[in-house]
Amino acid sequence: MKKYINKIVTGCLFLSLACVAFIAHPVTAEAKVYNYDITQENFPAADYAARYADVKAAYGNDAAALYNHYKFFGVEEGRIVKITKDVLASQVNAETDNIAYKIFAIDVLGTIVTDDMTDAQKVKAVENWMKTNITYGSCGDTRSYHITGPMTNQPTMDEGYAETFEFFMDALGIQAITNSDLKSNKVEVDGVWYNVNIPAGVLY
């Protein structure tokens, strides 16, 4: 009897989440190549609510409900949250070295951007830093194809530029994706998507 009641309660909870998901209108965005296994403990609920007015209207400031919406609906809808050091440190089954380089990249961002910048200014600041501090080329191993290259002052190939740019945007809370070629990006600024290919000199 107890198991039967638990099934009913669980089913009702899922249905209530699904109903609110229809109220919280989905956004149109392309899928990201790099996703994060964010735990409820380290989920930036306030950022998620502030970012999406429809979600906040449906869930208010209920951190658990906001997390459940993000996990079951938001990720599939292309919704994002700002990736912080706490989020990175909580990654399940993550490659320790890769996470360490991303945490270091957040420190790098602290020297590039300020809170009073617009998203457009932040994107341009990241572009300028990458053009100035990353050397195009191969170091002879896989670091050149990932964020580990730029974060260890190694020559970097197109894939490494693309991964690094997307991560910088994730850490800034700016919507960005890596294209299917894994060598270029798109970034959303003020509701408009722009092509990004820093080694080729292409940025809005």
Short mmCIF file of C-alpha atoms in Angstrom, two decimals:
data_model
loop_
_atom_site.label_atom_id
_atom_site.label_comp_id
_atom_site.label_asym_id
_atom_site.label_seq_id
_atom_site.Cartn_x
_atom_site.Cartn_y
_atom_site.Cartn_z
CA MET A 1 0.00 0.00 0.00
CA LYS A 2 2.82 2.36 0.92
CA LYS A 3 4.60 1.66 -2.38
CA TYR A 4 1.36 2.34 -4.25
CA ILE A 5 0.92 5.69 -2.50
CA ASN A 6 4.54 6.62 -3.24
CA LYS A 7 3.98 5.89 -6.93
CA ILE A 8 0.91 8.12 -6.97
CA VAL A 9 2.78 10.96 -5.23
CA THR A 10 5.73 10.64 -7.61
CA GLY A 11 3.44 10.62 -10.61
CA CYS A 12 1.58 13.72 -9.43
CA LEU A 13 4.87 15.54 -8.84
CA PHE A 14 6.06 14.78 -12.37
CA LEU A 15 2.75 15.87 -13.87
CA SER A 16 2.83 19.13 -11.93
CA LEU A 17 6.34 19.84 -13.22
CA ALA A 18 5.26 19.04 -16.76
CA CYS A 19 2.24 21.34 -16.52
CA VAL A 20 4.34 24.24 -15.27
CA ALA A 21 6.86 23.55 -18.05
CA PHE A 22 4.15 24.35 -20.58
CA ILE A 23 3.44 27.58 -18.72
CA ALA A 24 7.17 28.42 -18.69
CA HIS A 25 7.50 28.86 -22.44
CA PRO A 26 10.59 27.17 -23.94
CA VAL A 27 13.25 29.30 -25.53
CA THR A 28 14.64 28.63 -28.98
CA ALA A 29 18.34 27.86 -28.91
CA GLU A 30 20.75 25.47 -30.52
CA ALA A 31 22.12 22.58 -28.49
CA LYS A 32 25.45 22.94 -26.74
CA VAL A 33 28.32 20.57 -27.34
CA TYR A 34 29.67 20.86 -23.80
CA ASN A 35 27.23 20.37 -20.94
CA TYR A 36 27.64 20.23 -17.18
CA ASP A 37 26.34 17.74 -14.64
CA ILE A 38 25.20 20.36 -12.13
CA THR A 39 24.13 19.08 -8.73
CA GLN A 40 21.23 20.62 -6.85
CA GLU A 41 23.59 21.70 -4.07
CA ASN A 42 25.66 23.82 -6.48
CA PHE A 43 22.90 24.90 -8.86
CA PRO A 44 22.85 28.74 -9.19
CA ALA A 45 19.08 29.00 -8.73
CA ALA A 46 19.03 32.80 -8.34
CA ASP A 47 20.89 33.22 -11.64
CA TYR A 48 18.49 30.85 -13.41
CA ALA A 49 15.42 32.69 -12.11
CA ALA A 50 16.83 36.11 -12.95
CA ARG A 51 17.80 34.97 -16.45
CA TYR A 52 14.36 33.65 -17.45
CA ALA A 53 11.30 35.68 -16.49
CA ASP A 54 8.87 32.93 -17.50
CA VAL A 55 10.59 30.42 -15.22
CA LYS A 56 10.65 32.88 -12.32
CA ALA A 57 6.94 33.59 -12.84
CA ALA A 58 6.21 29.87 -12.63
CA TYR A 59 8.54 28.89 -9.77
CA GLY A 60 9.42 32.09 -7.93
CA ASN A 61 12.55 31.63 -5.82
CA ASP A 62 11.99 27.95 -5.00
CA ALA A 63 15.53 26.62 -5.47
CA ALA A 64 14.49 22.96 -5.66
CA ALA A 65 11.76 23.64 -8.22
CA LEU A 66 14.11 25.79 -10.30
CA TYR A 67 16.71 23.05 -10.30
CA ASN A 68 14.15 20.42 -11.33
CA HIS A 69 12.96 22.63 -14.17
CA TYR A 70 16.53 23.13 -15.40
CA LYS A 71 17.37 19.43 -15.12
CA PHE A 72 14.22 18.00 -16.72
CA PHE A 73 13.28 20.77 -19.16
CA GLY A 74 15.71 23.69 -19.25
CA VAL A 75 18.75 21.85 -20.59
CA GLU A 76 16.72 20.41 -23.47
CA GLU A 77 15.29 23.85 -24.20
CA GLY A 78 18.77 25.34 -24.48
CA ARG A 79 18.55 27.33 -21.25
CA ILE A 80 21.82 28.10 -19.48
CA VAL A 81 23.20 29.16 -16.12
CA LYS A 82 26.47 30.86 -15.32
CA ILE A 83 29.21 28.26 -14.72
CA THR A 84 31.11 28.99 -11.51
CA LYS A 85 34.03 27.40 -9.70
CA ASP A 86 31.57 25.67 -7.35
CA VAL A 87 29.74 24.16 -10.31
CA LEU A 88 33.01 22.91 -11.79
CA ALA A 89 34.20 21.47 -8.49
CA SER A 90 30.97 19.47 -8.19
CA GLN A 91 31.25 17.74 -11.56
CA VAL A 92 30.63 14.01 -11.30
CA ASN A 93 33.20 11.72 -12.95
CA ALA A 94 34.97 14.75 -14.41
CA GLU A 95 38.55 14.68 -15.58
CA THR A 96 40.39 16.34 -12.72
CA ASP A 97 43.01 18.05 -14.89
CA ASN A 98 40.42 19.40 -17.31
CA ILE A 99 38.36 20.88 -14.47
CA ALA A 100 41.51 22.46 -12.98
CA TYR A 101 42.24 24.23 -16.27
CA LYS A 102 38.66 25.50 -16.47
CA ILE A 103 38.87 26.81 -12.91
CA PHE A 104 42.10 28.58 -13.92
CA ALA A 105 40.27 30.00 -16.96
CA ILE A 106 37.75 31.63 -14.62
CA ASP A 107 40.67 33.36 -12.89
CA VAL A 108 41.86 34.54 -16.30
CA LEU A 109 38.41 35.99 -16.97
CA GLY A 110 38.71 38.04 -13.80
CA THR A 111 41.58 39.93 -15.44
CA ILE A 112 39.68 40.46 -18.71
CA VAL A 113 36.16 41.55 -17.84
CA THR A 114 34.35 43.58 -15.20
CA ASP A 115 30.76 43.34 -13.98
CA ASP A 116 29.83 46.72 -15.43
CA MET A 117 30.62 45.63 -19.01
CA THR A 118 27.82 44.81 -21.42
CA ASP A 119 27.70 41.30 -22.89
CA ALA A 120 28.99 42.72 -26.19
CA GLN A 121 31.96 44.29 -24.42
CA LYS A 122 32.70 41.05 -22.56
CA VAL A 123 32.68 39.04 -25.78
CA LYS A 124 35.05 41.51 -27.44
CA ALA A 125 37.32 41.47 -24.39
CA VAL A 126 37.54 37.68 -24.58
CA GLU A 127 38.23 37.86 -28.31
CA ASN A 128 41.06 40.36 -27.75
CA TRP A 129 42.61 38.22 -25.00
CA MET A 130 42.48 35.09 -27.13
CA LYS A 131 44.03 36.86 -30.13
CA THR A 132 46.80 38.29 -27.96
CA ASN A 133 47.59 35.30 -25.74
CA ILE A 134 46.98 32.18 -27.82
CA THR A 135 49.40 31.03 -30.53
CA TYR A 136 47.91 29.10 -33.43
CA GLY A 137 49.48 25.71 -34.09
CA SER A 138 50.05 22.23 -32.67
CA CYS A 139 52.11 21.31 -29.65
CA GLY A 140 52.17 17.69 -30.80
CA ASP A 141 49.56 16.26 -28.44
CA THR A 142 45.86 16.56 -27.56
CA ARG A 143 46.30 19.76 -25.54
CA SER A 144 46.21 21.71 -28.80
CA TYR A 145 42.61 20.59 -29.37
CA HIS A 146 41.22 21.51 -25.96
CA ILE A 147 41.14 24.31 -23.39
CA THR A 148 44.27 22.78 -21.83
CA GLY A 149 46.37 24.25 -24.65
CA PRO A 150 45.61 27.94 -24.06
CA MET A 151 45.66 27.48 -20.28
CA THR A 152 49.21 26.05 -20.43
CA ASN A 153 50.57 28.51 -23.02
CA GLN A 154 50.73 25.83 -25.70
CA PRO A 155 50.04 26.31 -29.43
CA THR A 156 46.35 25.71 -30.07
CA MET A 157 44.36 24.41 -33.04
CA ASP A 158 40.88 25.55 -34.14
CA GLU A 159 39.16 23.01 -31.88
CA GLY A 160 41.03 24.37 -28.86
CA TYR A 161 40.01 27.93 -29.70
CA ALA A 162 36.38 26.86 -30.03
CA GLU A 163 36.31 24.92 -26.76
CA THR A 164 38.02 27.75 -24.90
CA PHE A 165 35.68 30.40 -26.30
CA GLU A 166 32.58 28.39 -25.38
CA PHE A 167 33.84 27.85 -21.86
CA PHE A 168 34.63 31.55 -21.39
CA MET A 169 31.05 32.32 -22.46
CA ASP A 170 29.66 29.66 -20.08
CA ALA A 171 31.61 31.25 -17.22
CA LEU A 172 30.23 34.67 -18.17
CA GLY A 173 26.67 33.40 -18.44
CA ILE A 174 26.48 34.27 -22.15
CA GLN A 175 24.74 31.86 -24.51
CA ALA A 176 27.23 30.24 -26.91
CA ILE A 177 27.65 26.96 -28.74
CA THR A 178 30.39 25.11 -30.55
CA ASN A 179 29.36 24.27 -34.11
CA SER A 180 29.22 20.70 -35.35
CA ASP A 181 32.63 21.12 -37.01
CA LEU A 182 34.07 21.63 -33.49
CA LYS A 183 36.24 24.40 -34.95
CA SER A 184 34.01 27.47 -34.64
CA ASN A 185 31.28 28.93 -32.46
CA LYS A 186 28.13 30.98 -32.36
CA VAL A 187 27.40 33.47 -29.60
CA GLU A 188 24.16 35.26 -28.71
CA VAL A 189 24.41 38.96 -27.94
CA ASP A 190 21.27 41.03 -27.34
CA GLY A 191 19.08 38.34 -28.86
CA VAL A 192 21.11 37.96 -32.06
CA TRP A 193 23.37 35.00 -32.93
CA TYR A 194 26.81 35.79 -34.39
CA ASN A 195 29.43 33.55 -35.97
CA VAL A 196 32.75 33.23 -34.16
CA ASN A 197 36.00 31.87 -35.59
CA ILE A 198 38.81 33.65 -33.81
CA PRO A 199 41.76 32.11 -35.72
CA ALA A 200 40.06 33.20 -38.96
CA GLY A 201 39.36 36.66 -37.59
CA VAL A 202 35.56 36.24 -37.72
CA LEU A 203 33.62 37.79 -34.87
CA TYR A 204 30.59 40.00 -35.13
#
